[in-house]
Tab-separated table of C-alpha atoms in Angstrom:
chain	number	residue	atom	x	y	z
A	1	MET	CA	0.090	0.195	-0.139
A	2	TYR	CA	1.428	3.596	-0.827
A	3	PHE	CA	0.838	6.385	1.580
A	4	MET	CA	1.539	10.101	0.748
A	5	THR	CA	3.923	11.897	2.607
A	6	LEU	CA	2.886	15.318	4.441
A	7	PHE	CA	4.549	17.073	1.417
A	8	GLN	CA	3.343	14.992	-1.380
A	9	GLN	CA	-0.300	15.963	0.203
A	10	ILE	CA	0.546	19.431	0.027
A	11	ASP	CA	2.184	19.140	-3.642
A	12	ARG	CA	-1.143	17.581	-4.587
A	13	ILE	CA	-3.290	20.451	-3.153
A	14	ASN	CA	-1.128	22.891	-4.406
A	15	TYR	CA	-1.479	21.407	-7.944
A	16	ILE	CA	-5.616	21.143	-7.681
A	17	ASP	CA	-5.396	25.000	-6.818
A	18	SER	CA	-3.449	25.785	-9.971
A	19	LEU	CA	-5.614	23.659	-12.240
A	20	ILE	CA	-8.839	25.335	-10.575
A	21	ARG	CA	-7.372	28.818	-10.918
A	22	ALA	CA	-6.291	28.113	-14.494
A	23	LYS	CA	-9.762	26.613	-15.118
A	24	ARG	CA	-8.151	23.685	-16.663
A	25	THR	CA	-9.291	20.664	-14.676
A	26	GLY	CA	-11.179	19.120	-17.439
A	27	SER	CA	-14.441	17.069	-16.852
A	28	PRO	CA	-14.339	14.979	-13.412
A	29	ASP	CA	-13.239	12.158	-15.183
A	30	VAL	CA	-10.041	14.037	-16.827
A	31	PHE	CA	-9.257	15.589	-13.748
A	32	SER	CA	-9.107	12.307	-11.631
A	33	ARG	CA	-6.926	11.060	-14.173
A	34	LYS	CA	-4.454	14.076	-14.205
A	35	LEU	CA	-4.234	13.321	-10.675
A	36	ARG	CA	-3.939	9.524	-10.591
A	37	LEU	CA	-6.823	9.408	-8.570
A	38	SER	CA	-10.287	7.888	-8.416
A	39	LYS	CA	-13.377	10.278	-8.974
A	40	ARG	CA	-14.605	9.531	-5.712
A	41	GLN	CA	-11.389	10.450	-4.309
A	42	LEU	CA	-11.290	13.950	-6.240
A	43	PHE	CA	-14.706	14.296	-4.683
A	44	ASN	CA	-13.726	13.958	-1.113
A	45	ILE	CA	-10.838	16.341	-1.724
A	46	LEU	CA	-13.004	18.948	-3.147
A	47	GLU	CA	-15.533	18.272	-0.522
A	48	GLU	CA	-12.797	19.205	2.350
A	49	LEU	CA	-11.620	22.385	0.119
A	50	ARG	CA	-15.373	23.134	0.180
A	51	ILE	CA	-15.785	22.452	4.190
A	52	GLU	CA	-12.739	24.622	4.679
A	53	GLY	CA	-14.767	27.646	3.051
A	54	LEU	CA	-13.784	27.564	-0.853
A	55	ASP	CA	-16.708	28.097	-3.259
A	56	ILE	CA	-15.404	25.502	-5.994
A	57	GLN	CA	-18.067	25.136	-8.574
A	58	TYR	CA	-18.155	23.092	-11.956
A	59	CYS	CA	-19.411	24.473	-15.400
A	60	ARG	CA	-20.527	22.028	-17.935
A	61	TYR	CA	-20.340	24.347	-20.999
A	62	ARG	CA	-16.310	24.662	-20.106
A	63	GLU	CA	-15.747	21.186	-18.259
A	64	THR	CA	-14.039	22.811	-15.925
A	65	TYR	CA	-13.774	23.621	-12.017
A	66	TYR	CA	-13.299	27.257	-10.933
A	67	TYR	CA	-13.531	29.095	-7.743
A	68	ARG	CA	-16.353	31.617	-7.354
A	69	GLY	CA	-16.265	33.868	-4.594
A	70	ASN	CA	-13.152	36.065	-2.827
A	71	LYS	CA	-11.256	33.198	-1.279
A	72	VAL	CA	-8.036	32.196	-1.991
A	73	LEU	CA	-5.917	28.528	-1.409
A	74	HIS	CA	-2.528	29.176	0.166
A	75	ILE	CA	-0.526	26.311	1.635
A	76	SER	CA	2.950	26.503	2.456
A	77	PHE	CA	5.475	25.333	5.283
A	78	VAL	CA	8.444	26.979	6.534
A	79	PHE	CA	11.579	25.570	8.673
A	80	GLN	CA	13.109	27.839	11.342
A	81	ASP	CA	14.972	27.112	14.191
A	82	LEU	CA	13.168	27.263	17.639
A	83	THR	CA	14.473	30.210	20.136
A	84	GLU	CA	15.685	28.734	23.381
A	85	ILE	CA	12.915	29.678	25.074
A	86	GLU	CA	10.453	28.118	22.552
A	87	GLU	CA	12.682	24.693	22.434
A	88	LYS	CA	12.271	24.690	26.246
A	89	ASN	CA	8.735	25.201	26.312
A	90	THR	CA	7.493	23.041	23.334
A	91	PHE	CA	6.400	19.792	24.745
A	92	ALA	CA	5.248	16.564	22.183
A	93	GLY	CA	5.011	19.130	19.156
A	94	LYS	CA	3.245	21.380	20.574
A	95	PHE	CA	4.180	25.352	22.156
A	96	ILE	CA	3.053	25.531	25.727
A	97	SER	CA	2.632	28.910	26.421
A	98	GLU	CA	4.590	29.626	29.736
A	99	CYS	CA	3.784	25.830	30.410
A	100	ASN	CA	0.710	26.557	31.850
A	101	PHE	CA	-1.093	22.782	31.290
A	102	ILE	CA	-2.708	19.987	32.989
A	103	SER	CA	-0.505	16.596	32.876
A	104	LEU	CA	-2.136	13.790	30.890
A	105	TYR	CA	0.886	11.747	32.970
A	106	PRO	CA	0.905	10.444	36.847
A	107	SER	CA	3.588	13.112	38.382
A	108	ASN	CA	5.950	10.298	38.907
A	109	PHE	CA	5.915	9.371	34.686
A	110	ALA	CA	9.406	9.672	33.362
A	111	MET	CA	10.211	10.493	29.663
């Protein structure tokens, strides 16, 4: 079984976005083939994007998906070094401001 990495998923979403912006998706069959997905997988991704607030429509005449409205998709990632304070206050990948949190572990739990 093939699993996509996070970066591959981001690249796929950005590719979907670029095709929709350019109005060059083609029909759902063509679009899903371009992405090497089933139509069901494509529809699931489009539905997730709609849930996040993007107004994605399909034009039967032009046979393409397009954005309606003024929202845009912007996905990016940045790698940067943490400051010493951020590094000390980071727990399990989550930055804890001033470490005010309730521990899920017993007080004698050793990491």
